[in-house]
PDB file of C-alpha atoms and ligand atoms in Angstrom:
ATOM      1  CA  MET A   6      -0.050  -0.120  -0.142  1.00  0.00           C
ATOM      2  CA  ASP A   7       1.141   3.295  -1.219  1.00  0.00           C
ATOM      3  CA  MET A   8       1.332   6.034   2.098  1.00  0.00           C
ATOM      4  CA  GLN A   9       2.369   8.621   0.659  1.00  0.00           C
ATOM      5  CA  LYS A  10       0.260   8.463  -1.817  1.00  0.00           C
ATOM      6  CA  LEU A  11      -3.382   7.621   0.351  1.00  0.00           C
ATOM      7  CA  PHE A  12      -2.702  10.744   2.678  1.00  0.00           C
ATOM      8  CA  SER A  13      -2.461  13.038  -0.666  1.00  0.00           C
ATOM      9  CA  LEU A  14      -4.552  16.119  -1.293  1.00  0.00           C
ATOM     10  CA  GLU A  15      -2.969  16.857  -4.248  1.00  0.00           C
ATOM     11  CA  GLY A  16      -4.837  18.013  -7.157  1.00  0.00           C
ATOM     12  CA  ARG A  17      -7.630  18.415  -4.311  1.00  0.00           C
ATOM     13  CA  VAL A  18      -9.404  21.771  -3.640  1.00  0.00           C
ATOM     14  CA  ALA A  19      -9.485  23.106   0.415  1.00  0.00           C
ATOM     15  CA  LEU A  20     -12.537  25.652   1.366  1.00  0.00           C
ATOM     16  CA  VAL A  21     -10.758  26.286   5.113  1.00  0.00           C
ATOM     17  CA  THR A  22     -13.204  29.020   6.494  1.00  0.00           C
ATOM     18  CA  GLY A  23     -12.164  31.183   8.937  1.00  0.00           C
ATOM     19  CA  GLY A  24      -8.491  30.965   7.321  1.00  0.00           C
ATOM     20  CA  ALA A  25      -6.951  34.216   7.755  1.00  0.00           C
ATOM     21  CA  TYR A  26      -5.058  32.929  11.052  1.00  0.00           C
ATOM     22  CA  GLY A  27      -4.978  30.671  14.210  1.00  0.00           C
ATOM     23  CA  ILE A  28      -6.797  27.659  13.293  1.00  0.00           C
ATOM     24  CA  GLY A  29      -7.484  27.404   9.652  1.00  0.00           C
ATOM     25  CA  PHE A  30      -4.486  28.807   9.272  1.00  0.00           C
ATOM     26  CA  ALA A  31      -2.777  26.167  10.395  1.00  0.00           C
ATOM     27  CA  MET A  32      -4.722  23.542   9.199  1.00  0.00           C
ATOM     28  CA  ALA A  33      -5.047  25.021   5.881  1.00  0.00           C
ATOM     29  CA  GLU A  34      -1.042  25.727   5.683  1.00  0.00           C
ATOM     30  CA  ALA A  35      -1.052  21.306   6.362  1.00  0.00           C
ATOM     31  CA  LEU A  36      -3.500  20.501   3.469  1.00  0.00           C
ATOM     32  CA  ALA A  37      -1.493  22.323   1.251  1.00  0.00           C
ATOM     33  CA  SER A  38       1.662  20.657   2.356  1.00  0.00           C
ATOM     34  CA  ALA A  39       0.419  17.670   1.572  1.00  0.00           C
ATOM     35  CA  GLY A  40      -0.942  19.076  -1.583  1.00  0.00           C
ATOM     36  CA  ALA A  41      -4.108  20.331  -1.548  1.00  0.00           C
ATOM     37  CA  LYS A  42      -4.785  23.882  -3.407  1.00  0.00           C
ATOM     38  CA  ILE A  43      -6.705  26.056  -1.006  1.00  0.00           C
ATOM     39  CA  ALA A  44      -9.193  29.538  -0.380  1.00  0.00           C
ATOM     40  CA  PHE A  45      -9.425  30.360   2.452  1.00  0.00           C
ATOM     41  CA  ASN A  46     -12.450  33.474   3.965  1.00  0.00           C
ATOM     42  CA  CYS A  47     -12.993  35.639   6.707  1.00  0.00           C
ATOM     43  CA  ARG A  48     -15.105  39.304   7.995  1.00  0.00           C
ATOM     44  CA  SER A  49     -11.846  41.831   7.175  1.00  0.00           C
ATOM     45  CA  GLN A  50     -10.280  42.946   4.500  1.00  0.00           C
ATOM     46  CA  GLU A  51      -7.686  43.792   7.061  1.00  0.00           C
ATOM     47  CA  HIS A  52      -7.121  40.371   7.705  1.00  0.00           C
ATOM     48  CA  LEU A  53      -7.710  38.673   4.237  1.00  0.00           C
ATOM     49  CA  ASP A  54      -5.071  40.910   3.110  1.00  0.00           C
ATOM     50  CA  LYS A  55      -2.727  39.708   6.271  1.00  0.00           C
ATOM     51  CA  ALA A  56      -2.879  36.079   5.701  1.00  0.00           C
ATOM     52  CA  LEU A  57      -1.884  36.788   1.709  1.00  0.00           C
ATOM     53  CA  VAL A  58       1.517  37.509   3.503  1.00  0.00           C
ATOM     54  CA  ASP A  59       1.726  35.640   6.294  1.00  0.00           C
ATOM     55  CA  TYR A  60       0.238  32.444   3.348  1.00  0.00           C
ATOM     56  CA  ALA A  61       3.242  33.616   0.497  1.00  0.00           C
ATOM     57  CA  ALA A  62       5.452  33.394   4.232  1.00  0.00           C
ATOM     58  CA  ARG A  63       5.151  29.735   4.417  1.00  0.00           C
ATOM     59  CA  GLY A  64       4.914  29.056   0.920  1.00  0.00           C
ATOM     60  CA  VAL A  65       1.925  28.669   0.940  1.00  0.00           C
ATOM     61  CA  ASP A  66      -0.282  30.028  -3.046  1.00  0.00           C
ATOM     62  CA  ALA A  67      -3.744  30.612  -1.012  1.00  0.00           C
ATOM     63  CA  ARG A  68      -6.529  32.538  -2.265  1.00  0.00           C
ATOM     64  CA  GLY A  69      -8.280  34.204   0.127  1.00  0.00           C
ATOM     65  CA  TYR A  70     -12.225  35.506  -0.539  1.00  0.00           C
ATOM     66  CA  ILE A  71     -14.431  38.260   1.650  1.00  0.00           C
ATOM     67  CA  ALA A  72     -16.807  36.176   1.998  1.00  0.00           C
ATOM     68  CA  ASP A  73     -19.476  35.969   5.915  1.00  0.00           C
ATOM     69  CA  VAL A  74     -20.289  31.983   6.425  1.00  0.00           C
ATOM     70  CA  THR A  75     -23.763  33.164   8.246  1.00  0.00           C
ATOM     71  CA  ASP A  76     -25.136  34.829   4.461  1.00  0.00           C
ATOM     72  CA  GLU A  77     -26.385  32.491   2.692  1.00  0.00           C
ATOM     73  CA  ASN A  78     -26.082  34.438  -0.724  1.00  0.00           C
ATOM     74  CA  GLN A  79     -22.106  35.335  -0.127  1.00  0.00           C
ATOM     75  CA  VAL A  80     -22.003  31.535   0.494  1.00  0.00           C
ATOM     76  CA  LYS A  81     -22.860  31.027  -2.772  1.00  0.00           C
ATOM     77  CA  ASP A  82     -20.582  33.857  -4.601  1.00  0.00           C
ATOM     78  CA  LEU A  83     -17.900  32.097  -2.290  1.00  0.00           C
ATOM     79  CA  ILE A  84     -18.224  28.608  -3.550  1.00  0.00           C
ATOM     80  CA  ALA A  85     -18.952  29.702  -7.710  1.00  0.00           C
ATOM     81  CA  LYS A  86     -15.515  32.369  -6.969  1.00  0.00           C
ATOM     82  CA  ILE A  87     -13.571  29.403  -6.516  1.00  0.00           C
ATOM     83  CA  GLU A  88     -15.129  26.605  -8.318  1.00  0.00           C
ATOM     84  CA  ARG A  89     -13.510  29.774 -11.356  1.00  0.00           C
ATOM     85  CA  ASP A  90      -9.776  29.593  -9.902  1.00  0.00           C
ATOM     86  CA  LEU A  91      -9.168  26.864  -8.432  1.00  0.00           C
ATOM     87  CA  GLY A  92     -11.567  24.572  -9.309  1.00  0.00           C
ATOM     88  CA  GLY A  93     -14.832  22.484  -7.537  1.00  0.00           C
ATOM     89  CA  VAL A  94     -14.716  22.539  -3.674  1.00  0.00           C
ATOM     90  CA  ASP A  95     -13.112  18.915  -2.904  1.00  0.00           C
ATOM     91  CA  ILE A  96     -12.806  19.576   1.608  1.00  0.00           C
ATOM     92  CA  LEU A  97     -14.626  22.290   3.472  1.00  0.00           C
ATOM     93  CA  PHE A  98     -13.328  22.838   6.320  1.00  0.00           C
ATOM     94  CA  ASN A  99     -16.452  24.645   8.340  1.00  0.00           C
ATOM     95  CA  ASN A 100     -13.772  26.458  11.078  1.00  0.00           C
ATOM     96  CA  ALA A 101     -15.340  29.886  11.354  1.00  0.00           C
ATOM     97  CA  GLY A 102     -16.189  30.544  14.462  1.00  0.00           C
ATOM     98  CA  ILE A 103     -16.885  32.983  17.442  1.00  0.00           C
ATOM     99  CA  ILE A 104     -17.237  33.083  21.515  1.00  0.00           C
ATOM    100  CA  ARG A 105     -18.789  35.572  23.549  1.00  0.00           C
ATOM    101  CA  ARG A 106     -18.019  34.816  27.162  1.00  0.00           C
ATOM    102  CA  ILE A 107     -20.815  36.166  29.211  1.00  0.00           C
ATOM    103  CA  PRO A 108     -22.753  33.934  32.167  1.00  0.00           C
ATOM    104  CA  MET A 109     -26.341  32.927  30.470  1.00  0.00           C
ATOM    105  CA  THR A 110     -29.005  35.202  33.050  1.00  0.00           C
ATOM    106  CA  GLU A 111     -26.725  38.551  31.522  1.00  0.00           C
ATOM    107  CA  MET A 112     -26.650  37.077  28.381  1.00  0.00           C
ATOM    108  CA  SER A 113     -29.547  38.836  25.307  1.00  0.00           C
ATOM    109  CA  ALA A 114     -30.642  36.395  23.104  1.00  0.00           C
ATOM    110  CA  GLU A 115     -29.606  37.683  19.942  1.00  0.00           C
ATOM    111  CA  GLU A 116     -26.499  37.619  21.539  1.00  0.00           C
ATOM    112  CA  PHE A 117     -27.374  34.129  21.825  1.00  0.00           C
ATOM    113  CA  ARG A 118     -28.841  34.201  18.113  1.00  0.00           C
ATOM    114  CA  GLN A 119     -25.257  35.579  16.906  1.00  0.00           C
ATOM    115  CA  VAL A 120     -23.263  32.056  18.075  1.00  0.00           C
ATOM    116  CA  VAL A 121     -25.119  30.001  17.521  1.00  0.00           C
ATOM    117  CA  ASP A 122     -25.170  31.943  13.741  1.00  0.00           C
ATOM    118  CA  ILE A 123     -22.305  32.207  13.003  1.00  0.00           C
ATOM    119  CA  ASP A 124     -21.358  28.732  14.919  1.00  0.00           C
ATOM    120  CA  LEU A 125     -23.707  26.408  13.890  1.00  0.00           C
ATOM    121  CA  VAL A 126     -26.279  27.106  10.991  1.00  0.00           C
ATOM    122  CA  GLY A 127     -22.783  29.310   8.775  1.00  0.00           C
ATOM    123  CA  PRO A 128     -20.966  24.788   8.677  1.00  0.00           C
ATOM    124  CA  PHE A 129     -24.486  24.638   7.839  1.00  0.00           C
ATOM    125  CA  ILE A 130     -24.678  27.329   5.337  1.00  0.00           C
ATOM    126  CA  CYS A 131     -21.427  26.327   3.592  1.00  0.00           C
ATOM    127  CA  ALA A 132     -22.210  22.241   3.746  1.00  0.00           C
ATOM    128  CA  LYS A 133     -25.015  22.885   1.922  1.00  0.00           C
ATOM    129  CA  ALA A 134     -23.142  25.355  -0.751  1.00  0.00           C
ATOM    130  CA  VAL A 135     -20.758  22.569  -1.488  1.00  0.00           C
ATOM    131  CA  ILE A 136     -22.775  19.431  -0.796  1.00  0.00           C
ATOM    132  CA  PRO A 137     -23.951  19.125  -4.617  1.00  0.00           C
ATOM    133  CA  GLY A 138     -20.912  19.832  -6.500  1.00  0.00           C
ATOM    134  CA  MET A 139     -19.396  16.524  -4.287  1.00  0.00           C
ATOM    135  CA  ILE A 140     -22.309  14.744  -4.945  1.00  0.00           C
ATOM    136  CA  ALA A 141     -21.818  15.774  -9.292  1.00  0.00           C
ATOM    137  CA  ARG A 142     -17.018  14.279  -8.774  1.00  0.00           C
ATOM    138  CA  GLY A 143     -18.275  11.264  -6.452  1.00  0.00           C
ATOM    139  CA  HIS A 144     -16.164  12.180  -3.629  1.00  0.00           C
ATOM    140  CA  GLY A 145     -16.435  14.854  -0.609  1.00  0.00           C
ATOM    141  CA  LYS A 146     -14.647  15.237   2.490  1.00  0.00           C
ATOM    142  CA  ILE A 147     -16.567  16.953   5.271  1.00  0.00           C
ATOM    143  CA  ILE A 148     -14.615  18.706   8.420  1.00  0.00           C
ATOM    144  CA  ASN A 149     -16.651  20.573  11.346  1.00  0.00           C
ATOM    145  CA  ILE A 150     -15.086  22.362  13.838  1.00  0.00           C
ATOM    146  CA  CYS A 151     -15.857  21.629  17.437  1.00  0.00           C
ATOM    147  CA  SER A 152     -14.949  21.020  20.816  1.00  0.00           C
ATOM    148  CA  MET A 153     -14.111  20.939  24.646  1.00  0.00           C
ATOM    149  CA  MET A 154     -18.276  21.584  24.697  1.00  0.00           C
ATOM    150  CA  SER A 155     -19.523  19.817  21.784  1.00  0.00           C
ATOM    151  CA  GLU A 156     -19.609  17.686  25.236  1.00  0.00           C
ATOM    152  CA  LEU A 157     -18.738  19.894  28.961  1.00  0.00           C
ATOM    153  CA  GLY A 158     -20.601  23.205  29.773  1.00  0.00           C
ATOM    154  CA  ARG A 159     -18.710  25.201  31.836  1.00  0.00           C
ATOM    155  CA  GLU A 160     -19.470  28.938  32.909  1.00  0.00           C
ATOM    156  CA  THR A 161     -20.351  31.818  30.446  1.00  0.00           C
ATOM    157  CA  VAL A 162     -20.415  29.336  27.047  1.00  0.00           C
ATOM    158  CA  SER A 163     -24.129  28.975  26.605  1.00  0.00           C
ATOM    159  CA  ALA A 164     -24.738  30.253  23.465  1.00  0.00           C
ATOM    160  CA  TYR A 165     -21.212  27.999  22.291  1.00  0.00           C
ATOM    161  CA  ALA A 166     -21.418  24.884  23.805  1.00  0.00           C
ATOM    162  CA  ALA A 167     -24.965  24.598  22.497  1.00  0.00           C
ATOM    163  CA  ALA A 168     -24.088  25.513  18.991  1.00  0.00           C
ATOM    164  CA  LYS A 169     -20.263  22.496  18.418  1.00  0.00           C
ATOM    165  CA  GLY A 170     -22.967  20.320  20.208  1.00  0.00           C
ATOM    166  CA  GLY A 171     -25.212  20.798  17.884  1.00  0.00           C
ATOM    167  CA  LEU A 172     -22.327  21.030  15.520  1.00  0.00           C
ATOM    168  CA  LYS A 173     -21.819  16.678  16.563  1.00  0.00           C
ATOM    169  CA  MET A 174     -24.745  16.437  15.396  1.00  0.00           C
ATOM    170  CA  LEU A 175     -24.937  18.513  11.904  1.00  0.00           C
ATOM    171  CA  THR A 176     -21.325  16.537  11.403  1.00  0.00           C
ATOM    172  CA  ARG A 177     -23.111  12.737  12.026  1.00  0.00           C
ATOM    173  CA  ASN A 178     -26.260  13.444  10.667  1.00  0.00           C
ATOM    174  CA  ILE A 179     -24.214  14.497   6.968  1.00  0.00           C
ATOM    175  CA  CYS A 180     -23.194  11.234   7.692  1.00  0.00           C
ATOM    176  CA  SER A 181     -25.412  10.367   7.133  1.00  0.00           C
ATOM    177  CA  GLU A 182     -27.759  11.135   4.671  1.00  0.00           C
ATOM    178  CA  TYR A 183     -24.578  12.373   2.249  1.00  0.00           C
ATOM    179  CA  GLY A 184     -22.158   8.627   3.367  1.00  0.00           C
ATOM    180  CA  ALA A 185     -24.223   7.076   0.409  1.00  0.00           C
ATOM    181  CA  ALA A 186     -22.607   9.591  -1.835  1.00  0.00           C
ATOM    182  CA  ASN A 187     -19.457   8.441  -1.222  1.00  0.00           C
ATOM    183  CA  ILE A 188     -19.513  12.338   1.206  1.00  0.00           C
ATOM    184  CA  GLN A 189     -17.573  12.073   4.396  1.00  0.00           C
ATOM    185  CA  CYS A 190     -18.599  14.370   7.399  1.00  0.00           C
ATOM    186  CA  ASN A 191     -16.237  14.462  10.161  1.00  0.00           C
ATOM    187  CA  ALA A 192     -15.304  17.156  13.006  1.00  0.00           C
ATOM    188  CA  ILE A 193     -11.568  17.892  14.765  1.00  0.00           C
ATOM    189  CA  GLY A 194     -13.398  19.027  18.223  1.00  0.00           C
ATOM    190  CA  PRO A 195      -9.556  20.764  19.757  1.00  0.00           C
ATOM    191  CA  GLY A 196      -9.344  20.973  23.305  1.00  0.00           C
ATOM    192  CA  TYR A 197      -7.410  24.068  24.702  1.00  0.00           C
ATOM    193  CA  ILE A 198      -5.307  26.215  21.989  1.00  0.00           C
ATOM    194  CA  ALA A 199      -3.490  29.123  22.029  1.00  0.00           C
ATOM    195  CA  THR A 200      -5.639  31.211  19.454  1.00  0.00           C
ATOM    196  CA  PRO A 201      -6.923  35.419  19.410  1.00  0.00           C
ATOM    197  CA  GLN A 202      -9.583  33.904  20.998  1.00  0.00           C
ATOM    198  CA  THR A 203      -8.614  32.493  23.936  1.00  0.00           C
ATOM    199  CA  ALA A 204      -6.353  34.782  24.502  1.00  0.00           C
ATOM    200  CA  PRO A 205      -7.658  36.450  27.077  1.00  0.00           C
ATOM    201  CA  LEU A 206      -8.030  33.200  29.173  1.00  0.00           C
ATOM    202  CA  ARG A 207      -3.712  33.431  28.891  1.00  0.00           C
ATOM    203  CA  GLU A 208      -3.262  37.187  29.973  1.00  0.00           C
ATOM    204  CA  ARG A 209      -0.711  37.859  32.530  1.00  0.00           C
ATOM    205  CA  GLN A 210      -2.269  39.208  35.888  1.00  0.00           C
ATOM    206  CA  ALA A 211      -1.069  42.389  36.570  1.00  0.00           C
ATOM    207  CA  ASP A 212       1.511  40.676  38.945  1.00  0.00           C
ATOM    208  CA  GLY A 213       2.754  38.855  35.840  1.00  0.00           C
ATOM    209  CA  SER A 214       1.380  35.360  37.357  1.00  0.00           C
ATOM    210  CA  ARG A 215      -0.860  33.390  35.415  1.00  0.00           C
ATOM    211  CA  HIS A 216      -4.529  33.605  34.585  1.00  0.00           C
ATOM    212  CA  PRO A 217      -6.208  31.676  37.096  1.00  0.00           C
ATOM    213  CA  PHE A 218      -7.389  30.801  33.757  1.00  0.00           C
ATOM    214  CA  ASP A 219      -4.710  29.453  32.037  1.00  0.00           C
ATOM    215  CA  GLN A 220      -3.548  27.326  35.045  1.00  0.00           C
ATOM    216  CA  PHE A 221      -7.229  25.503  35.488  1.00  0.00           C
ATOM    217  CA  ILE A 222      -6.524  24.410  31.900  1.00  0.00           C
ATOM    218  CA  ILE A 223      -2.648  23.478  32.751  1.00  0.00           C
ATOM    219  CA  ALA A 224      -4.114  21.217  35.080  1.00  0.00           C
ATOM    220  CA  LYS A 225      -6.710  19.789  33.825  1.00  0.00           C
ATOM    221  CA  THR A 226      -4.850  18.581  30.714  1.00  0.00           C
ATOM    222  CA  PRO A 227      -3.202  14.905  30.780  1.00  0.00           C
ATOM    223  CA  ALA A 228      -0.470  17.047  28.622  1.00  0.00           C
ATOM    224  CA  GLY A 229       0.644  19.432  30.755  1.00  0.00           C
ATOM    225  CA  ARG A 230       0.544  22.166  28.268  1.00  0.00           C
ATOM    226  CA  TRP A 231      -2.246  24.611  25.186  1.00  0.00           C
ATOM    227  CA  GLY A 232      -2.370  23.193  21.943  1.00  0.00           C
ATOM    228  CA  ASP A 233      -0.650  24.745  19.494  1.00  0.00           C
ATOM    229  CA  PRO A 234      -1.865  25.395  15.687  1.00  0.00           C
ATOM    230  CA  GLU A 235      -0.452  22.844  15.001  1.00  0.00           C
ATOM    231  CA  ASP A 236      -1.469  20.128  16.792  1.00  0.00           C
ATOM    232  CA  LEU A 237      -4.397  19.905  13.738  1.00  0.00           C
ATOM    233  CA  ALA A 238      -2.073  19.603  11.250  1.00  0.00           C
ATOM    234  CA  GLY A 239      -1.604  16.093  11.257  1.00  0.00           C
ATOM    235  CA  PRO A 240      -5.620  14.790  12.391  1.00  0.00           C
ATOM    236  CA  ALA A 241      -6.960  17.646  10.410  1.00  0.00           C
ATOM    237  CA  VAL A 242      -4.541  16.248   6.472  1.00  0.00           C
ATOM    238  CA  PHE A 243      -6.109  12.397   7.979  1.00  0.00           C
ATOM    239  CA  LEU A 244     -10.289  13.723   7.701  1.00  0.00           C
ATOM    240  CA  ALA A 245      -9.392  15.088   4.291  1.00  0.00           C
ATOM    241  CA  SER A 246      -7.689  12.273   2.584  1.00  0.00           C
ATOM    242  CA  ASP A 247      -8.567   8.695   1.454  1.00  0.00           C
ATOM    243  CA  ALA A 248      -7.385   7.841   4.679  1.00  0.00           C
ATOM    244  CA  SER A 249     -10.059   8.423   6.444  1.00  0.00           C
ATOM    245  CA  ASN A 250     -12.296   7.515   3.800  1.00  0.00           C
ATOM    246  CA  PHE A 251     -14.398   5.146   5.945  1.00  0.00           C
ATOM    247  CA  VAL A 252     -14.362   7.027   9.066  1.00  0.00           C
ATOM    248  CA  ASN A 253     -17.989   8.892   8.912  1.00  0.00           C
ATOM    249  CA  GLY A 254     -19.667  11.001  11.479  1.00  0.00           C
ATOM    250  CA  HIS A 255     -16.832  10.512  13.417  1.00  0.00           C
ATOM    251  CA  VAL A 256     -15.404  13.534  16.193  1.00  0.00           C
ATOM    252  CA  LEU A 257     -11.761  13.246  16.581  1.00  0.00           C
ATOM    253  CA  TYR A 258     -10.755  14.275  20.003  1.00  0.00           C
ATOM    254  CA  VAL A 259      -7.747  17.115  19.696  1.00  0.00           C
ATOM    255  CA  ASP A 260      -7.177  18.158  23.634  1.00  0.00           C
ATOM    256  CA  GLY A 261      -4.219  15.969  24.913  1.00  0.00           C
ATOM    257  CA  GLY A 262      -6.686  14.518  26.933  1.00  0.00           C
ATOM    258  CA  ILE A 263      -8.601  16.528  28.276  1.00  0.00           C
ATOM    259  CA  LEU A 264     -12.161  14.759  27.615  1.00  0.00           C
ATOM    260  CA  ALA A 265      -9.917  10.679  29.619  1.00  0.00           C
ATOM    261  CA  TYR A 266      -9.457  12.753  32.829  1.00  0.00           C
ATOM    262  CA  ILE A 267     -11.532  13.435  35.737  1.00  0.00           C
ATOM    263  CA  GLY A 268      -8.445  16.305  37.172  1.00  0.00           C
ATOM    264  CA  LYS A 269      -6.523  16.116  40.305  1.00  0.00           C
ATOM    265  CA  GLN A 270      -7.325  15.225  43.726  1.00  0.00           C
ATOM    266  CA  PRO A 271      -7.306  18.135  45.873  1.00  0.00           C
TER     267      PRO A 271
HETATM  268  P1  LIG B 325     -10.175  32.633  15.673  1.00  0.00           P
HETATM  269  O1  LIG B 325      -8.197  33.299  15.895  1.00  0.00           O
HETATM  270  O2  LIG B 325     -10.703  33.824  16.486  1.00  0.00           O
HETATM  271  O3  LIG B 325     -10.276  32.691  13.890  1.00  0.00           O
HETATM  272  C1  LIG B 325     -11.261  32.411  14.031  1.00  0.00           C
HETATM  273  C2  LIG B 325     -11.347  33.320  12.181  1.00  0.00           C
HETATM  274  O4  LIG B 325     -12.636  33.335  11.671  1.00  0.00           O
HETATM  275  C3  LIG B 325     -11.218  34.295  12.306  1.00  0.00           C
HETATM  276  O5  LIG B 325     -10.528  33.646  10.289  1.00  0.00           O
HETATM  277  C4  LIG B 325     -12.270  34.929  11.276  1.00  0.00           C
HETATM  278  O6  LIG B 325     -11.820  35.710  10.285  1.00  0.00           O
HETATM  279  C5  LIG B 325     -13.437  33.846  10.955  1.00  0.00           C
HETATM  280  N1  LIG B 325     -14.067  34.177  11.456  1.00  0.00           N
HETATM  281  C6  LIG B 325     -15.279  35.171  12.124  1.00  0.00           C
HETATM  282  N2  LIG B 325     -16.287  34.702  11.753  1.00  0.00           N
HETATM  283  C7  LIG B 325     -17.104  34.456  10.945  1.00  0.00           C
HETATM  284  C8  LIG B 325     -17.659  34.349   9.528  1.00  0.00           C
HETATM  285  N3  LIG B 325     -18.867  35.713  10.154  1.00  0.00           N
HETATM  286  N4  LIG B 325     -17.209  34.728   9.132  1.00  0.00           N
HETATM  287  C9  LIG B 325     -16.569  34.080   8.023  1.00  0.00           C
HETATM  288  N5  LIG B 325     -15.597  33.807   8.866  1.00  0.00           N
HETATM  289  C10 LIG B 325     -15.462  33.862  10.273  1.00  0.00           C
HETATM  290  O7  LIG B 325     -10.261  31.536  16.614  1.00  0.00           O
HETATM  291  P2  LIG B 325      -9.673  30.049  16.109  1.00  0.00           P
HETATM  292  O8  LIG B 325      -9.255  29.961  18.236  1.00  0.00           O
HETATM  293  O9  LIG B 325      -8.560  29.923  15.879  1.00  0.00           O
HETATM  294  O10 LIG B 325     -10.991  28.942  16.369  1.00  0.00           O
HETATM  295  C11 LIG B 325     -11.220  28.420  14.978  1.00  0.00           C
HETATM  296  C12 LIG B 325     -12.411  27.715  15.099  1.00  0.00           C
HETATM  297  O11 LIG B 325     -12.107  26.406  16.200  1.00  0.00           O
HETATM  298  C13 LIG B 325     -13.617  27.854  15.423  1.00  0.00           C
HETATM  299  O12 LIG B 325     -14.531  27.309  15.362  1.00  0.00           O
HETATM  300  C14 LIG B 325     -13.401  27.495  17.226  1.00  0.00           C
HETATM  301  O13 LIG B 325     -14.523  27.856  18.118  1.00  0.00           O
HETATM  302  C15 LIG B 325     -13.414  26.669  17.208  1.00  0.00           C
HETATM  303  N6  LIG B 325     -11.750  25.884  18.522  1.00  0.00           N
HETATM  304  C16 LIG B 325     -11.078  27.062  19.240  1.00  0.00           C
HETATM  305  C17 LIG B 325     -10.735  26.015  19.829  1.00  0.00           C
HETATM  306  C18 LIG B 325      -9.848  27.074  21.006  1.00  0.00           C
HETATM  307  O14 LIG B 325      -8.964  26.779  21.777  1.00  0.00           O
HETATM  308  N7  LIG B 325      -8.928  27.922  20.079  1.00  0.00           N
HETATM  309  C19 LIG B 325     -11.311  25.078  20.829  1.00  0.00           C
HETATM  310  C20 LIG B 325     -11.909  24.738  20.204  1.00  0.00           C
HETATM  311  C21 LIG B 325     -12.868  25.042  18.797  1.00  0.00           C
HETATM  312  P3  LIG B 325     -12.972  37.534  10.774  1.00  0.00           P
HETATM  313  O15 LIG B 325     -12.629  37.865  11.835  1.00  0.00           O
HETATM  314  O16 LIG B 325     -11.520  38.208  10.258  1.00  0.00           O
HETATM  315  O17 LIG B 325     -13.825  36.834   9.846  1.00  0.00           O
HETATM  316  C1  LIG B 326     -13.522  29.101  26.526  1.00  0.00           C
HETATM  317  C2  LIG B 326     -13.095  28.336  24.988  1.00  0.00           C
HETATM  318  C3  LIG B 326     -13.553  27.219  24.377  1.00  0.00           C
HETATM  319  C4  LIG B 326     -12.537  26.189  23.225  1.00  0.00           C
HETATM  320  C5  LIG B 326     -12.792  25.498  22.616  1.00  0.00           C
HETATM  321  C6  LIG B 326     -12.585  24.450  24.348  1.00  0.00           C
HETATM  322  O1  LIG B 326     -13.755  30.126  26.901  1.00  0.00           O
HETATM  323  O2  LIG B 326     -13.814  27.954  27.525  1.00  0.00           O
HETATM  324  O3  LIG B 326     -13.247  29.133  24.616  1.00  0.00           O
HETATM  325  O4  LIG B 326     -14.397  27.034  24.812  1.00  0.00           O
HETATM  326  O5  LIG B 326     -11.954  27.644  22.818  1.00  0.00           O
HETATM  327  O6  LIG B 326     -13.516  25.652  21.726  1.00  0.00           O
HETATM  328  O7  LIG B 326     -12.021  23.301  23.544  1.00  0.00           O
END
């Protein structure tokens, strides 16, 4: 068996939503190293311009587009532009996401809806836009970015947990509905990863000590550290490649062991 070929993404077109920085950027770089042509989107022109410079510095020839994943028309246009520039989307990474950390009783319904709209409805809209082309081409990979909050709750993240729990079930449903069309829909569930999204949880205290949440995560993670976006590179290539052709509806947790661990006894 040719392992290089099994994991190769040569000739495949990958769209990484929210791939301007953070986890999306690292996964896109990994897919490019395995041979894929890379497209990414984000909402801000400033983020897009900076990302193009960053990709070029890493030797990645990525195409960037402005598109909000919550807007069906923008997403339709995005897929059509990628098809024109690079070819039909073979691999979709539903990575774009936000979090709002607000105690539930202080959170407005509007704030709750905004998180669910980006983190759950966005992946639905993007998947819906690429599935017909995948069916026509006879294959497709959809990878949703879930979270520890697809399994666990904690104070202040009710909307995020509801969205990421829902995304786990959307993953299983896309698998159920389109598995027969040779589409594999899986998810990656990252643990606590050092990106702009989690920067406020890692801020140094006035006395220079670590943020209490930072200390909590290190103690709660058997690996004893935060993850880096690059920790998701191997799982991303695996789930995008032929190596995972019989893996469907699965959430691959990449969490340094958090979900396996009850925590240190006091
Ligand atoms: P991040 O650093 O905040 O990056 C988020 C990316 O999404 C940015 O490129 C952002 O660019 C884009 N984005 C946000 N809303 C968008 C929208 N409506 N339409 C299009 N693009 C949008 O986040 P991250 O930490 O890399 O997280 C990436 C994904 O992994 C998210 O789904 C997050 O929930 C999930 N995750 C993160 C962690 C973690 O510990 N960091 C753990 C588990 C799961 P613009 O602002 O320019 O749009
Ligand atoms: C939080 C965190 C998260 C992580 C991640 C964990 O406030 O608890 O931001 O939820 O980003 O999703 O997997």
